[in-house]
Amino acid sequence: MNPTILQLRQRLALQTRMLRDVVNEINREPPPPGYKQAILDLIKKHPNTRPRSLDASFKYDCHGLTFAARRTNIGSDQVSWMRDEDDYEEVSQNNVLPGDIVIYKSPKGELHHSGIVVSENKSIGGPWIVSKWGECHEVLHLLYDCPYTPSTVNFYRVRP
């Protein structure tokens, strides 16, 4: 049996339900010095969040967390068609459930962040989300308590 040789940068075999290849990259390079401080700075700016880890990782991004089980980086330019080809349907915030996803769009309409709903909190703060902030770390946060605001948000649920 041959051992698998892991390269620092590698592509994961990943497709939508419609069998279209998703361009992605696993980056196993260690973060350069300074990322730990970037994480601590984000925590100071968002004190009501709960970091799941204080370790930076380039192995996956927010879209890789949301659509590929924390396995790879996926560019924002692919998320809309992936969402469509994987049979997600939009749901209102009032009907959101744990396991649904949230997609953040900038004021200009550019998709720039995604996460997974982990609590259907109906309070003013909205549901709790787990997401990955850039190349930093995973965070449990309220819907709008993150660096990706102001944003328009949409919620989606995959059809079985």
mmCIF file with all atom_site columns, C-alpha atoms in Angstrom:
data_model
loop_
_atom_site.group_PDB
_atom_site.id
_atom_site.type_symbol
_atom_site.label_atom_id
_atom_site.label_alt_id
_atom_site.label_comp_id
_atom_site.label_asym_id
_atom_site.label_entity_id
_atom_site.label_seq_id
_atom_site.pdbx_PDB_ins_code
_atom_site.Cartn_x
_atom_site.Cartn_y
_atom_site.Cartn_z
_atom_site.occupancy
_atom_site.B_iso_or_equiv
_atom_site.pdbx_formal_charge
_atom_site.auth_seq_id
_atom_site.auth_comp_id
_atom_site.auth_asym_id
_atom_site.auth_atom_id
_atom_site.pdbx_PDB_model_num
ATOM 1   C CA . MET A 1 1   ? 0.000   0.000  0.000   1.00 0.00 ? 1   MET A CA 1
ATOM 2   C CA . ASN A 1 2   ? 1.419   3.410  -1.003  1.00 0.00 ? 2   ASN A CA 1
ATOM 3   C CA . PRO A 1 3   ? 1.167   6.190  1.555   1.00 0.00 ? 3   PRO A CA 1
ATOM 4   C CA . THR A 1 4   ? -0.624  9.297  0.366   1.00 0.00 ? 4   THR A CA 1
ATOM 5   C CA . ILE A 1 5   ? 1.698   12.221 -0.183  1.00 0.00 ? 5   ILE A CA 1
ATOM 6   C CA . LEU A 1 6   ? 0.033   15.438 0.881   1.00 0.00 ? 6   LEU A CA 1
ATOM 7   C CA . GLN A 1 7   ? 1.113   18.520 -0.990  1.00 0.00 ? 7   GLN A CA 1
ATOM 8   C CA . LEU A 1 8   ? 0.971   21.975 0.578   1.00 0.00 ? 8   LEU A CA 1
ATOM 9   C CA . ARG A 1 9   ? -1.629  23.026 -1.991  1.00 0.00 ? 9   ARG A CA 1
ATOM 10  C CA . GLN A 1 10  ? -4.011  20.504 -3.412  1.00 0.00 ? 10  GLN A CA 1
ATOM 11  C CA . ARG A 1 11  ? -7.458  20.276 -4.966  1.00 0.00 ? 11  ARG A CA 1
ATOM 12  C CA . LEU A 1 12  ? -10.273 18.233 -3.477  1.00 0.00 ? 12  LEU A CA 1
ATOM 13  C CA . ALA A 1 13  ? -12.495 16.213 -5.831  1.00 0.00 ? 13  ALA A CA 1
ATOM 14  C CA . LEU A 1 14  ? -15.730 18.100 -5.235  1.00 0.00 ? 14  LEU A CA 1
ATOM 15  C CA . GLN A 1 15  ? -18.890 18.282 -7.342  1.00 0.00 ? 15  GLN A CA 1
ATOM 16  C CA . THR A 1 16  ? -22.411 19.604 -7.066  1.00 0.00 ? 16  THR A CA 1
ATOM 17  C CA . ARG A 1 17  ? -25.411 17.284 -7.171  1.00 0.00 ? 17  ARG A CA 1
ATOM 18  C CA . MET A 1 18  ? -25.525 18.079 -10.901 1.00 0.00 ? 18  MET A CA 1
ATOM 19  C CA . LEU A 1 19  ? -21.959 16.686 -11.197 1.00 0.00 ? 19  LEU A CA 1
ATOM 20  C CA . ARG A 1 20  ? -20.296 20.000 -12.040 1.00 0.00 ? 20  ARG A CA 1
ATOM 21  C CA . ASP A 1 21  ? -16.753 20.261 -10.703 1.00 0.00 ? 21  ASP A CA 1
ATOM 22  C CA . VAL A 1 22  ? -16.215 22.857 -7.997  1.00 0.00 ? 22  VAL A CA 1
ATOM 23  C CA . VAL A 1 23  ? -12.874 24.637 -8.233  1.00 0.00 ? 23  VAL A CA 1
ATOM 24  C CA . ASN A 1 24  ? -11.270 24.642 -4.802  1.00 0.00 ? 24  ASN A CA 1
ATOM 25  C CA . GLU A 1 25  ? -7.957  24.461 -3.010  1.00 0.00 ? 25  GLU A CA 1
ATOM 26  C CA . ILE A 1 26  ? -6.728  22.996 0.238   1.00 0.00 ? 26  ILE A CA 1
ATOM 27  C CA . ASN A 1 27  ? -3.867  25.148 1.447   1.00 0.00 ? 27  ASN A CA 1
ATOM 28  C CA . ARG A 1 28  ? -1.848  23.338 4.090   1.00 0.00 ? 28  ARG A CA 1
ATOM 29  C CA . GLU A 1 29  ? 0.729   26.103 4.469   1.00 0.00 ? 29  GLU A CA 1
ATOM 30  C CA . PRO A 1 30  ? 1.020   27.385 8.027   1.00 0.00 ? 30  PRO A CA 1
ATOM 31  C CA . PRO A 1 31  ? -0.214  30.932 8.617   1.00 0.00 ? 31  PRO A CA 1
ATOM 32  C CA . PRO A 1 32  ? 2.538   33.530 8.769   1.00 0.00 ? 32  PRO A CA 1
ATOM 33  C CA . PRO A 1 33  ? 3.265   35.334 12.030  1.00 0.00 ? 33  PRO A CA 1
ATOM 34  C CA . GLY A 1 34  ? 0.601   37.872 12.890  1.00 0.00 ? 34  GLY A CA 1
ATOM 35  C CA . TYR A 1 35  ? -2.520  35.797 12.368  1.00 0.00 ? 35  TYR A CA 1
ATOM 36  C CA . LYS A 1 36  ? -2.871  35.054 16.071  1.00 0.00 ? 36  LYS A CA 1
ATOM 37  C CA . GLN A 1 37  ? -2.924  38.819 16.680  1.00 0.00 ? 37  GLN A CA 1
ATOM 38  C CA . ALA A 1 38  ? -5.518  39.271 13.905  1.00 0.00 ? 38  ALA A CA 1
ATOM 39  C CA . ILE A 1 39  ? -7.734  36.737 15.684  1.00 0.00 ? 39  ILE A CA 1
ATOM 40  C CA . LEU A 1 40  ? -7.330  38.509 19.022  1.00 0.00 ? 40  LEU A CA 1
ATOM 41  C CA . ASP A 1 41  ? -8.125  41.859 17.353  1.00 0.00 ? 41  ASP A CA 1
ATOM 42  C CA . LEU A 1 42  ? -11.352 40.447 15.874  1.00 0.00 ? 42  LEU A CA 1
ATOM 43  C CA . ILE A 1 43  ? -12.354 39.069 19.271  1.00 0.00 ? 43  ILE A CA 1
ATOM 44  C CA . LYS A 1 44  ? -11.880 42.535 20.797  1.00 0.00 ? 44  LYS A CA 1
ATOM 45  C CA . LYS A 1 45  ? -14.078 44.092 18.084  1.00 0.00 ? 45  LYS A CA 1
ATOM 46  C CA . HIS A 1 46  ? -16.772 41.439 18.584  1.00 0.00 ? 46  HIS A CA 1
ATOM 47  C CA . PRO A 1 47  ? -16.769 40.608 22.313  1.00 0.00 ? 47  PRO A CA 1
ATOM 48  C CA . ASN A 1 48  ? -20.157 38.819 22.208  1.00 0.00 ? 48  ASN A CA 1
ATOM 49  C CA . THR A 1 49  ? -18.865 36.142 19.868  1.00 0.00 ? 49  THR A CA 1
ATOM 50  C CA . ARG A 1 50  ? -17.535 32.770 20.912  1.00 0.00 ? 50  ARG A CA 1
ATOM 51  C CA . PRO A 1 51  ? -14.418 31.577 19.093  1.00 0.00 ? 51  PRO A CA 1
ATOM 52  C CA . ARG A 1 52  ? -14.417 27.844 18.429  1.00 0.00 ? 52  ARG A CA 1
ATOM 53  C CA . SER A 1 53  ? -10.644 27.974 18.118  1.00 0.00 ? 53  SER A CA 1
ATOM 54  C CA . LEU A 1 54  ? -7.859  30.506 18.355  1.00 0.00 ? 54  LEU A CA 1
ATOM 55  C CA . ASP A 1 55  ? -5.881  28.814 15.598  1.00 0.00 ? 55  ASP A CA 1
ATOM 56  C CA . ALA A 1 56  ? -5.626  30.237 12.104  1.00 0.00 ? 56  ALA A CA 1
ATOM 57  C CA . SER A 1 57  ? -5.881  27.830 9.175   1.00 0.00 ? 57  SER A CA 1
ATOM 58  C CA . PHE A 1 58  ? -5.711  28.249 5.423   1.00 0.00 ? 58  PHE A CA 1
ATOM 59  C CA . LYS A 1 59  ? -7.091  24.715 4.834   1.00 0.00 ? 59  LYS A CA 1
ATOM 60  C CA . TYR A 1 60  ? -10.673 25.948 4.371   1.00 0.00 ? 60  TYR A CA 1
ATOM 61  C CA . ASP A 1 61  ? -12.609 29.188 4.205   1.00 0.00 ? 61  ASP A CA 1
ATOM 62  C CA . CYS A 1 62  ? -16.172 30.159 5.142   1.00 0.00 ? 62  CYS A CA 1
ATOM 63  C CA . HIS A 1 63  ? -17.607 28.648 1.934   1.00 0.00 ? 63  HIS A CA 1
ATOM 64  C CA . GLY A 1 64  ? -15.576 25.477 2.480   1.00 0.00 ? 64  GLY A CA 1
ATOM 65  C CA . LEU A 1 65  ? -17.042 25.254 5.981   1.00 0.00 ? 65  LEU A CA 1
ATOM 66  C CA . THR A 1 66  ? -20.569 25.871 4.694   1.00 0.00 ? 66  THR A CA 1
ATOM 67  C CA . PHE A 1 67  ? -20.575 23.775 1.511   1.00 0.00 ? 67  PHE A CA 1
ATOM 68  C CA . ALA A 1 68  ? -17.715 21.282 1.900   1.00 0.00 ? 68  ALA A CA 1
ATOM 69  C CA . ALA A 1 69  ? -17.627 20.218 5.562   1.00 0.00 ? 69  ALA A CA 1
ATOM 70  C CA . ARG A 1 70  ? -14.503 22.252 6.462   1.00 0.00 ? 70  ARG A CA 1
ATOM 71  C CA . ARG A 1 71  ? -12.399 20.532 3.813   1.00 0.00 ? 71  ARG A CA 1
ATOM 72  C CA . THR A 1 72  ? -11.337 23.192 1.299   1.00 0.00 ? 72  THR A CA 1
ATOM 73  C CA . ASN A 1 73  ? -11.405 26.801 0.084   1.00 0.00 ? 73  ASN A CA 1
ATOM 74  C CA . ILE A 1 74  ? -14.132 27.711 -2.410  1.00 0.00 ? 74  ILE A CA 1
ATOM 75  C CA . GLY A 1 75  ? -14.247 31.062 -4.186  1.00 0.00 ? 75  GLY A CA 1
ATOM 76  C CA . SER A 1 76  ? -17.250 33.329 -3.683  1.00 0.00 ? 76  SER A CA 1
ATOM 77  C CA . ASP A 1 77  ? -17.776 33.339 -7.455  1.00 0.00 ? 77  ASP A CA 1
ATOM 78  C CA . GLN A 1 78  ? -18.923 29.697 -7.309  1.00 0.00 ? 78  GLN A CA 1
ATOM 79  C CA . VAL A 1 79  ? -21.334 29.835 -4.402  1.00 0.00 ? 79  VAL A CA 1
ATOM 80  C CA . SER A 1 80  ? -24.468 30.999 -6.261  1.00 0.00 ? 80  SER A CA 1
ATOM 81  C CA . TRP A 1 81  ? -24.414 28.242 -8.875  1.00 0.00 ? 81  TRP A CA 1
ATOM 82  C CA . MET A 1 82  ? -23.369 25.653 -6.289  1.00 0.00 ? 82  MET A CA 1
ATOM 83  C CA . ARG A 1 83  ? -26.332 26.668 -4.144  1.00 0.00 ? 83  ARG A CA 1
ATOM 84  C CA . ASP A 1 84  ? -28.659 26.315 -7.134  1.00 0.00 ? 84  ASP A CA 1
ATOM 85  C CA . GLU A 1 85  ? -27.233 23.002 -8.367  1.00 0.00 ? 85  GLU A CA 1
ATOM 86  C CA . ASP A 1 86  ? -27.329 21.519 -4.861  1.00 0.00 ? 86  ASP A CA 1
ATOM 87  C CA . ASP A 1 87  ? -31.073 22.245 -4.601  1.00 0.00 ? 87  ASP A CA 1
ATOM 88  C CA . TYR A 1 88  ? -31.128 24.879 -1.892  1.00 0.00 ? 88  TYR A CA 1
ATOM 89  C CA . GLU A 1 89  ? -34.330 26.867 -1.514  1.00 0.00 ? 89  GLU A CA 1
ATOM 90  C CA . GLU A 1 90  ? -34.602 30.248 0.142   1.00 0.00 ? 90  GLU A CA 1
ATOM 91  C CA . VAL A 1 91  ? -36.345 30.433 3.522   1.00 0.00 ? 91  VAL A CA 1
ATOM 92  C CA . SER A 1 92  ? -37.361 33.485 5.511   1.00 0.00 ? 92  SER A CA 1
ATOM 93  C CA . GLN A 1 93  ? -35.535 34.445 8.676   1.00 0.00 ? 93  GLN A CA 1
ATOM 94  C CA . ASN A 1 94  ? -38.739 33.714 10.615  1.00 0.00 ? 94  ASN A CA 1
ATOM 95  C CA . ASN A 1 95  ? -38.621 30.091 9.417   1.00 0.00 ? 95  ASN A CA 1
ATOM 96  C CA . VAL A 1 96  ? -34.881 29.470 9.755   1.00 0.00 ? 96  VAL A CA 1
ATOM 97  C CA . LEU A 1 97  ? -33.778 26.245 11.479  1.00 0.00 ? 97  LEU A CA 1
ATOM 98  C CA . PRO A 1 98  ? -30.434 24.893 12.655  1.00 0.00 ? 98  PRO A CA 1
ATOM 99  C CA . GLY A 1 99  ? -28.588 23.431 9.676   1.00 0.00 ? 99  GLY A CA 1
ATOM 100 C CA . ASP A 1 100 ? -29.808 26.092 7.245   1.00 0.00 ? 100 ASP A CA 1
ATOM 101 C CA . ILE A 1 101 ? -27.183 28.303 5.674   1.00 0.00 ? 101 ILE A CA 1
ATOM 102 C CA . VAL A 1 102 ? -26.844 32.063 5.530   1.00 0.00 ? 102 VAL A CA 1
ATOM 103 C CA . ILE A 1 103 ? -25.228 33.981 2.698   1.00 0.00 ? 103 ILE A CA 1
ATOM 104 C CA . TYR A 1 104 ? -24.012 37.536 3.240   1.00 0.00 ? 104 TYR A CA 1
ATOM 105 C CA . LYS A 1 105 ? -23.919 40.022 0.361   1.00 0.00 ? 105 LYS A CA 1
ATOM 106 C CA . SER A 1 106 ? -22.157 43.369 0.447   1.00 0.00 ? 106 SER A CA 1
ATOM 107 C CA . PRO A 1 107 ? -24.135 46.604 -0.073  1.00 0.00 ? 107 PRO A CA 1
ATOM 108 C CA . LYS A 1 108 ? -23.064 46.353 -3.745  1.00 0.00 ? 108 LYS A CA 1
ATOM 109 C CA . GLY A 1 109 ? -24.638 42.885 -3.995  1.00 0.00 ? 109 GLY A CA 1
ATOM 110 C CA . GLU A 1 110 ? -21.388 40.921 -4.025  1.00 0.00 ? 110 GLU A CA 1
ATOM 111 C CA . LEU A 1 111 ? -21.475 37.620 -2.189  1.00 0.00 ? 111 LEU A CA 1
ATOM 112 C CA . HIS A 1 112 ? -18.740 37.738 0.417   1.00 0.00 ? 112 HIS A CA 1
ATOM 113 C CA . HIS A 1 113 ? -19.477 35.399 3.335   1.00 0.00 ? 113 HIS A CA 1
ATOM 114 C CA . SER A 1 114 ? -21.449 32.311 4.340   1.00 0.00 ? 114 SER A CA 1
ATOM 115 C CA . GLY A 1 115 ? -22.145 30.331 7.480   1.00 0.00 ? 115 GLY A CA 1
ATOM 116 C CA . ILE A 1 116 ? -24.327 27.682 9.059   1.00 0.00 ? 116 ILE A CA 1
ATOM 117 C CA . VAL A 1 117 ? -27.279 28.428 11.338  1.00 0.00 ? 117 VAL A CA 1
ATOM 118 C CA . VAL A 1 118 ? -26.843 26.667 14.687  1.00 0.00 ? 118 VAL A CA 1
ATOM 119 C CA . SER A 1 119 ? -29.723 28.214 16.632  1.00 0.00 ? 119 SER A CA 1
ATOM 120 C CA . GLU A 1 120 ? -33.086 29.586 15.560  1.00 0.00 ? 120 GLU A CA 1
ATOM 121 C CA . ASN A 1 121 ? -32.929 32.464 18.047  1.00 0.00 ? 121 ASN A CA 1
ATOM 122 C CA . LYS A 1 122 ? -35.837 34.740 17.137  1.00 0.00 ? 122 LYS A CA 1
ATOM 123 C CA . SER A 1 123 ? -34.568 37.651 19.241  1.00 0.00 ? 123 SER A CA 1
ATOM 124 C CA . ILE A 1 124 ? -33.460 41.008 17.888  1.00 0.00 ? 124 ILE A CA 1
ATOM 125 C CA . GLY A 1 125 ? -29.948 39.614 17.398  1.00 0.00 ? 125 GLY A CA 1
ATOM 126 C CA . GLY A 1 126 ? -31.274 36.930 15.074  1.00 0.00 ? 126 GLY A CA 1
ATOM 127 C CA . PRO A 1 127 ? -30.037 33.348 14.908  1.00 0.00 ? 127 PRO A CA 1
ATOM 128 C CA . TRP A 1 128 ? -26.606 32.176 16.003  1.00 0.00 ? 128 TRP A CA 1
ATOM 129 C CA . ILE A 1 129 ? -24.257 31.342 13.136  1.00 0.00 ? 129 ILE A CA 1
ATOM 130 C CA . VAL A 1 130 ? -21.034 29.362 12.942  1.00 0.00 ? 130 VAL A CA 1
ATOM 131 C CA . SER A 1 131 ? -18.703 30.705 10.272  1.00 0.00 ? 131 SER A CA 1
ATOM 132 C CA . LYS A 1 132 ? -15.049 31.184 9.475   1.00 0.00 ? 132 LYS A CA 1
ATOM 133 C CA . TRP A 1 133 ? -13.755 34.727 9.402   1.00 0.00 ? 133 TRP A CA 1
ATOM 134 C CA . GLY A 1 134 ? -11.374 34.956 6.483   1.00 0.00 ? 134 GLY A CA 1
ATOM 135 C CA . GLU A 1 135 ? -8.310  32.863 7.027   1.00 0.00 ? 135 GLU A CA 1
ATOM 136 C CA . CYS A 1 136 ? -8.525  33.330 10.776  1.00 0.00 ? 136 CYS A CA 1
ATOM 137 C CA . HIS A 1 137 ? -10.747 31.108 12.834  1.00 0.00 ? 137 HIS A CA 1
ATOM 138 C CA . GLU A 1 138 ? -14.210 29.669 13.360  1.00 0.00 ? 138 GLU A CA 1
ATOM 139 C CA . VAL A 1 139 ? -16.610 31.761 15.390  1.00 0.00 ? 139 VAL A CA 1
ATOM 140 C CA . LEU A 1 140 ? -20.058 31.329 16.859  1.00 0.00 ? 140 LEU A CA 1
ATOM 141 C CA . HIS A 1 141 ? -21.781 34.693 16.443  1.00 0.00 ? 141 HIS A CA 1
ATOM 142 C CA . LEU A 1 142 ? -25.121 36.424 16.164  1.00 0.00 ? 142 LEU A CA 1
ATOM 143 C CA . LEU A 1 143 ? -26.291 37.071 12.621  1.00 0.00 ? 143 LEU A CA 1
ATOM 144 C CA . TYR A 1 144 ? -24.947 40.621 12.290  1.00 0.00 ? 144 TYR A CA 1
ATOM 145 C CA . ASP A 1 145 ? -22.163 40.503 14.876  1.00 0.00 ? 145 ASP A CA 1
ATOM 146 C CA . CYS A 1 146 ? -19.362 39.827 12.418  1.00 0.00 ? 146 CYS A CA 1
ATOM 147 C CA . PRO A 1 147 ? -16.875 41.675 10.186  1.00 0.00 ? 147 PRO A CA 1
ATOM 148 C CA . TYR A 1 148 ? -19.131 41.148 7.133   1.00 0.00 ? 148 TYR A CA 1
ATOM 149 C CA . THR A 1 149 ? -21.674 43.824 7.971   1.00 0.00 ? 149 THR A CA 1
ATOM 150 C CA . PRO A 1 150 ? -23.408 45.875 6.769   1.00 0.00 ? 150 PRO A CA 1
ATOM 151 C CA . SER A 1 151 ? -24.775 43.095 4.607   1.00 0.00 ? 151 SER A CA 1
ATOM 152 C CA . THR A 1 152 ? -27.916 41.757 3.084   1.00 0.00 ? 152 THR A CA 1
ATOM 153 C CA . VAL A 1 153 ? -28.490 38.205 4.271   1.00 0.00 ? 153 VAL A CA 1
ATOM 154 C CA . ASN A 1 154 ? -30.449 35.364 2.747   1.00 0.00 ? 154 ASN A CA 1
ATOM 155 C CA . PHE A 1 155 ? -31.164 31.990 4.298   1.00 0.00 ? 155 PHE A CA 1
ATOM 156 C CA . TYR A 1 156 ? -31.331 28.696 2.434   1.00 0.00 ? 156 TYR A CA 1
ATOM 157 C CA . ARG A 1 157 ? -32.272 25.102 3.189   1.00 0.00 ? 157 ARG A CA 1
ATOM 158 C CA . VAL A 1 158 ? -31.249 22.159 1.070   1.00 0.00 ? 158 VAL A CA 1
ATOM 159 C CA . ARG A 1 159 ? -34.069 20.101 -0.393  1.00 0.00 ? 159 ARG A CA 1
ATOM 160 C CA . PRO A 1 160 ? -33.600 16.394 0.464   1.00 0.00 ? 160 PRO A CA 1
#
